[in-house]
């Protein structure tokens, strides 16, 4: 995790938002060893020594990760190897996570006198519950992909050789659904993590009502009645 990588991610996110033809996003690591293992501690030693208050790099990470989480497209993390520290925090910003059987997950920060600082303490409990989140962060050990699946940290585990095919197939299936529906569902579910039930229900009603008058809603009903596949246009 470097400033250059964050800039690259931000640039891609901007292009994705401007292209209505992009209906789903996949994030994965290069090679087979790691998805992402967070910041390079050796490279940042001088920065740590110079910082008196705050951490511009951590603030930048939080900004970019928040952008991923709010992206009005479904984001799938294909976890191909080690997914640790800031790398796991990156994966947590995705809507869905598919892991290779060899993948390993963990927050090692407590072993070096630190703590997750890019959303891990907030997003992980929402996914697996506070007690399990604390255990993972307190112990600072790795868990394998099957354990991550049982915890609810990942949606699916597949053989490494099948990871990208399985992820792309999932993305393509989602892309066959109505884009406005997917956007509304993502926004409503994300909001449910942060607001009281009554506010979340009000937001749901608004989005539900808006979809009723969309072209895609009319197309979906027509396709169902005519027993054909719908052709959604995102309007």
Short mmCIF file of C-alpha atoms in Angstrom, two decimals:
data_model
loop_
_atom_site.label_atom_id
_atom_site.label_comp_id
_atom_site.label_asym_id
_atom_site.label_seq_id
_atom_site.Cartn_x
_atom_site.Cartn_y
_atom_site.Cartn_z
CA UNK A 1 0.00 0.00 0.00
CA UNK A 2 1.73 3.15 -1.23
CA UNK A 3 0.70 6.72 -2.08
CA UNK A 4 1.21 5.84 -5.74
CA UNK A 5 -1.20 2.91 -5.48
CA UNK A 6 -3.79 5.10 -3.79
CA UNK A 7 -3.50 7.70 -6.56
CA UNK A 8 -3.93 4.96 -9.16
CA UNK A 9 -6.99 3.57 -7.39
CA UNK A 10 -8.53 7.03 -7.14
CA UNK A 11 -7.95 7.66 -10.84
CA UNK A 12 -9.60 4.36 -11.79
CA UNK A 13 -12.55 5.05 -9.50
CA UNK A 14 -13.10 8.40 -11.19
CA UNK A 15 -13.13 6.79 -14.63
CA UNK A 16 -15.48 4.05 -13.47
CA UNK A 17 -17.98 6.58 -12.14
CA UNK A 18 -17.99 8.39 -15.48
CA UNK A 19 -18.56 5.25 -17.57
CA UNK A 20 -22.14 3.92 -17.42
CA UNK A 21 -21.08 0.83 -19.37
CA UNK A 22 -19.11 -0.41 -16.35
CA UNK A 23 -21.60 -2.25 -14.15
CA UNK A 24 -19.29 -4.14 -11.77
CA UNK A 25 -15.72 -3.84 -10.49
CA UNK A 26 -13.23 -6.55 -9.51
CA UNK A 27 -10.19 -5.87 -7.34
CA UNK A 28 -7.41 -8.46 -7.02
CA UNK A 29 -3.69 -8.66 -6.40
CA UNK A 30 -1.03 -9.29 -9.01
CA UNK A 31 0.56 -12.73 -8.97
CA UNK A 32 -0.40 -15.51 -6.59
CA UNK A 33 1.35 -14.68 -3.31
CA UNK A 34 -0.68 -11.76 -1.99
CA UNK A 35 -3.83 -9.74 -2.48
CA UNK A 36 -2.36 -6.89 -0.41
CA UNK A 37 -0.44 -6.86 2.89
CA UNK A 38 -0.89 -3.20 3.76
CA UNK A 39 1.71 -0.48 4.13
CA UNK A 40 5.45 -1.06 3.70
CA UNK A 41 6.67 -0.53 7.28
CA UNK A 42 10.33 -0.28 6.27
CA UNK A 43 9.57 2.39 3.69
CA UNK A 44 7.52 4.39 6.20
CA UNK A 45 9.93 4.33 9.16
CA UNK A 46 11.05 7.93 8.64
CA UNK A 47 7.45 9.08 8.27
CA UNK A 48 6.54 7.44 11.57
CA UNK A 49 9.39 9.23 13.32
CA UNK A 50 8.43 12.61 11.86
CA UNK A 51 4.73 12.44 12.61
CA UNK A 52 3.68 14.30 15.73
CA UNK A 53 -0.07 14.28 15.28
CA UNK A 54 -2.22 12.69 12.65
CA UNK A 55 -1.10 10.66 9.69
CA UNK A 56 -1.61 12.12 6.20
CA UNK A 57 -1.08 8.71 4.62
CA UNK A 58 -3.74 7.09 6.82
CA UNK A 59 -6.11 9.94 6.03
CA UNK A 60 -5.50 9.42 2.32
CA UNK A 61 -6.15 5.68 2.69
CA UNK A 62 -9.41 6.40 4.50
CA UNK A 63 -10.46 8.79 1.74
CA UNK A 64 -9.80 6.32 -1.09
CA UNK A 65 -11.30 3.36 0.77
CA UNK A 66 -14.43 5.40 1.45
CA UNK A 67 -14.64 6.17 -2.26
CA UNK A 68 -14.56 2.44 -3.05
CA UNK A 69 -17.26 1.73 -0.49
CA UNK A 70 -19.52 4.47 -1.86
CA UNK A 71 -18.93 3.60 -5.51
CA UNK A 72 -22.35 3.20 -7.17
CA UNK A 73 -21.26 -0.13 -8.65
CA UNK A 74 -20.90 -3.53 -6.97
CA UNK A 75 -17.26 -4.15 -6.04
CA UNK A 76 -15.93 -7.70 -5.70
CA UNK A 77 -12.57 -8.48 -4.08
CA UNK A 78 -10.90 -11.59 -5.51
CA UNK A 79 -8.51 -12.48 -2.69
CA UNK A 80 -5.72 -14.46 -4.29
CA UNK A 81 -3.27 -14.75 -1.38
CA UNK A 82 -2.22 -12.98 1.81
CA UNK A 83 -4.75 -10.31 2.78
CA UNK A 84 -3.35 -8.57 5.84
CA UNK A 85 -3.57 -5.25 7.66
CA UNK A 86 -4.42 -2.47 5.26
CA UNK A 87 -4.94 -5.09 2.56
CA UNK A 88 -7.74 -6.65 4.57
CA UNK A 89 -9.15 -3.19 5.21
CA UNK A 90 -9.18 -2.70 1.44
CA UNK A 91 -11.03 -6.00 0.96
CA UNK A 92 -13.57 -4.93 3.57
CA UNK A 93 -14.57 -1.96 1.41
CA UNK A 94 -15.77 -4.36 -1.28
CA UNK A 95 -19.37 -5.53 -1.40
CA UNK A 96 -18.42 -9.18 -1.87
CA UNK A 97 -15.25 -11.18 -1.28
CA UNK A 98 -14.24 -14.41 -2.99
CA UNK A 99 -11.13 -16.13 -1.66
CA UNK A 100 -8.72 -18.62 -3.11
CA UNK A 101 -8.38 -21.65 -0.85
CA UNK A 102 -4.79 -20.64 -0.08
CA UNK A 103 -5.70 -17.08 0.99
CA UNK A 104 -4.83 -15.93 4.50
CA UNK A 105 -6.44 -13.09 6.42
CA UNK A 106 -5.42 -11.11 9.47
CA UNK A 107 -4.75 -7.88 11.30
CA UNK A 108 -1.14 -8.14 12.60
CA UNK A 109 -0.98 -4.55 13.92
CA UNK A 110 -1.07 -5.48 17.63
CA UNK A 111 2.21 -7.38 17.14
CA UNK A 112 4.00 -4.14 16.21
CA UNK A 113 2.38 -1.78 18.70
CA UNK A 114 -0.25 -0.42 16.34
CA UNK A 115 -3.89 -1.04 15.45
CA UNK A 116 -5.97 -1.12 12.27
CA UNK A 117 -6.18 2.48 11.11
CA UNK A 118 -8.01 2.40 7.78
CA UNK A 119 -11.45 1.30 8.85
CA UNK A 120 -10.76 -2.19 10.16
CA UNK A 121 -12.12 -1.58 13.65
CA UNK A 122 -15.33 -0.20 12.15
CA UNK A 123 -16.03 -2.38 9.11
CA UNK A 124 -14.99 -5.79 10.45
CA UNK A 125 -17.43 -5.79 13.43
CA UNK A 126 -20.26 -4.88 11.06
CA UNK A 127 -19.40 -7.97 9.03
CA UNK A 128 -18.54 -10.65 11.61
CA UNK A 129 -19.77 -9.16 14.90
CA UNK A 130 -17.79 -7.33 17.60
CA UNK A 131 -16.57 -10.37 19.56
CA UNK A 132 -15.11 -12.15 16.54
CA UNK A 133 -13.64 -8.90 15.23
CA UNK A 134 -11.92 -8.27 18.57
CA UNK A 135 -10.54 -11.81 18.65
CA UNK A 136 -9.01 -11.44 15.19
CA UNK A 137 -7.44 -8.10 16.07
CA UNK A 138 -6.38 -9.03 19.63
CA UNK A 139 -4.60 -12.22 18.54
CA UNK A 140 -3.10 -10.61 15.42
CA UNK A 141 -2.77 -14.04 13.81
CA UNK A 142 -3.70 -15.28 10.36
CA UNK A 143 -6.85 -17.26 9.59
CA UNK A 144 -7.26 -19.45 6.53
CA UNK A 145 -9.90 -19.02 3.85
CA UNK A 146 -12.28 -21.66 5.24
CA UNK A 147 -12.18 -20.02 8.67
CA UNK A 148 -12.80 -16.64 7.04
CA UNK A 149 -15.81 -18.15 5.28
CA UNK A 150 -17.23 -19.56 8.51
CA UNK A 151 -16.79 -16.17 10.17
CA UNK A 152 -18.66 -14.45 7.35
CA UNK A 153 -15.57 -12.55 6.26
CA UNK A 154 -15.72 -13.96 2.73
CA UNK A 155 -18.69 -15.03 0.61
CA UNK A 156 -17.11 -17.96 -1.20
CA UNK A 157 -13.93 -20.04 -1.24
CA UNK A 158 -12.73 -21.58 -4.51
CA UNK A 159 -9.57 -23.31 -5.74
CA UNK A 160 -6.92 -20.77 -6.67
CA UNK A 161 -6.97 -21.84 -10.32
CA UNK A 162 -10.69 -21.01 -10.47
CA UNK A 163 -10.60 -17.72 -8.57
CA UNK A 164 -10.77 -15.25 -11.43
CA UNK A 165 -13.21 -17.33 -13.48
CA UNK A 166 -15.52 -17.62 -10.48
CA UNK A 167 -15.23 -13.92 -9.71
CA UNK A 168 -15.84 -12.80 -13.28
CA UNK A 169 -18.80 -15.17 -13.56
CA UNK A 170 -20.30 -13.67 -10.40
CA UNK A 171 -19.71 -10.16 -11.72
CA UNK A 172 -21.31 -11.03 -15.07
CA UNK A 173 -24.36 -12.47 -13.32
CA UNK A 174 -24.77 -9.29 -11.29
CA UNK A 175 -24.38 -7.25 -14.47
CA UNK A 176 -27.41 -9.02 -15.91
CA UNK A 177 -29.57 -7.47 -13.19
CA UNK A 178 -31.03 -3.97 -13.38
CA UNK A 179 -28.22 -1.45 -12.71
CA UNK A 180 -30.49 0.99 -10.88
CA UNK A 181 -31.71 -1.83 -8.65
CA UNK A 182 -28.16 -2.85 -7.78
CA UNK A 183 -27.20 0.75 -7.02
CA UNK A 184 -30.27 1.26 -4.82
CA UNK A 185 -29.73 -2.01 -2.95
CA UNK A 186 -26.08 -1.18 -2.28
CA UNK A 187 -26.90 2.32 -1.07
CA UNK A 188 -29.72 1.09 1.18
CA UNK A 189 -27.75 -1.75 2.75
CA UNK A 190 -24.70 0.47 3.32
CA UNK A 191 -26.88 3.11 4.94
CA UNK A 192 -28.44 0.51 7.24
CA UNK A 193 -25.08 0.14 8.98
CA UNK A 194 -25.04 3.77 10.08
CA UNK A 195 -28.58 4.98 10.77
CA UNK A 196 -31.56 4.05 12.97
CA UNK A 197 -34.04 1.57 11.51
CA UNK A 198 -36.72 4.20 10.88
CA UNK A 199 -34.33 6.31 8.81
CA UNK A 200 -33.17 3.27 6.86
CA UNK A 201 -36.75 2.24 6.13
CA UNK A 202 -37.57 5.74 4.90
CA UNK A 203 -34.60 5.63 2.52
CA UNK A 204 -35.68 2.20 1.30
CA UNK A 205 -39.19 3.48 0.55
CA UNK A 206 -37.79 6.40 -1.43
CA UNK A 207 -35.57 4.18 -3.57
CA UNK A 208 -38.34 1.60 -4.02
CA UNK A 209 -40.74 4.30 -5.24
CA UNK A 210 -38.13 5.76 -7.60
CA UNK A 211 -37.53 2.38 -9.23
CA UNK A 212 -41.24 1.87 -9.93
CA UNK A 213 -41.17 4.56 -12.63
CA UNK A 214 -37.87 3.55 -14.25
CA UNK A 215 -37.53 2.19 -17.77
CA UNK A 216 -35.79 -0.87 -16.39
CA UNK A 217 -38.74 -1.63 -14.11
CA UNK A 218 -41.09 -1.59 -17.10
CA UNK A 219 -38.66 -3.70 -19.10
CA UNK A 220 -38.26 -6.19 -16.27
CA UNK A 221 -42.00 -6.74 -15.96
CA UNK A 222 -42.46 -6.99 -19.73
CA UNK A 223 -39.63 -9.52 -20.02
CA UNK A 224 -41.10 -11.60 -17.20
CA UNK A 225 -44.54 -11.68 -18.83
CA UNK A 226 -43.07 -12.43 -22.26
CA UNK A 227 -40.77 -15.13 -20.84
CA UNK A 228 -37.56 -13.59 -22.20
CA UNK A 229 -34.36 -12.15 -20.79
CA UNK A 230 -34.65 -8.45 -19.90
CA UNK A 231 -32.49 -5.85 -21.64
CA UNK A 232 -31.71 -3.31 -18.95
CA UNK A 233 -30.35 0.12 -19.88
CA UNK A 234 -29.80 1.74 -16.48
CA UNK A 235 -32.65 4.23 -16.74
#
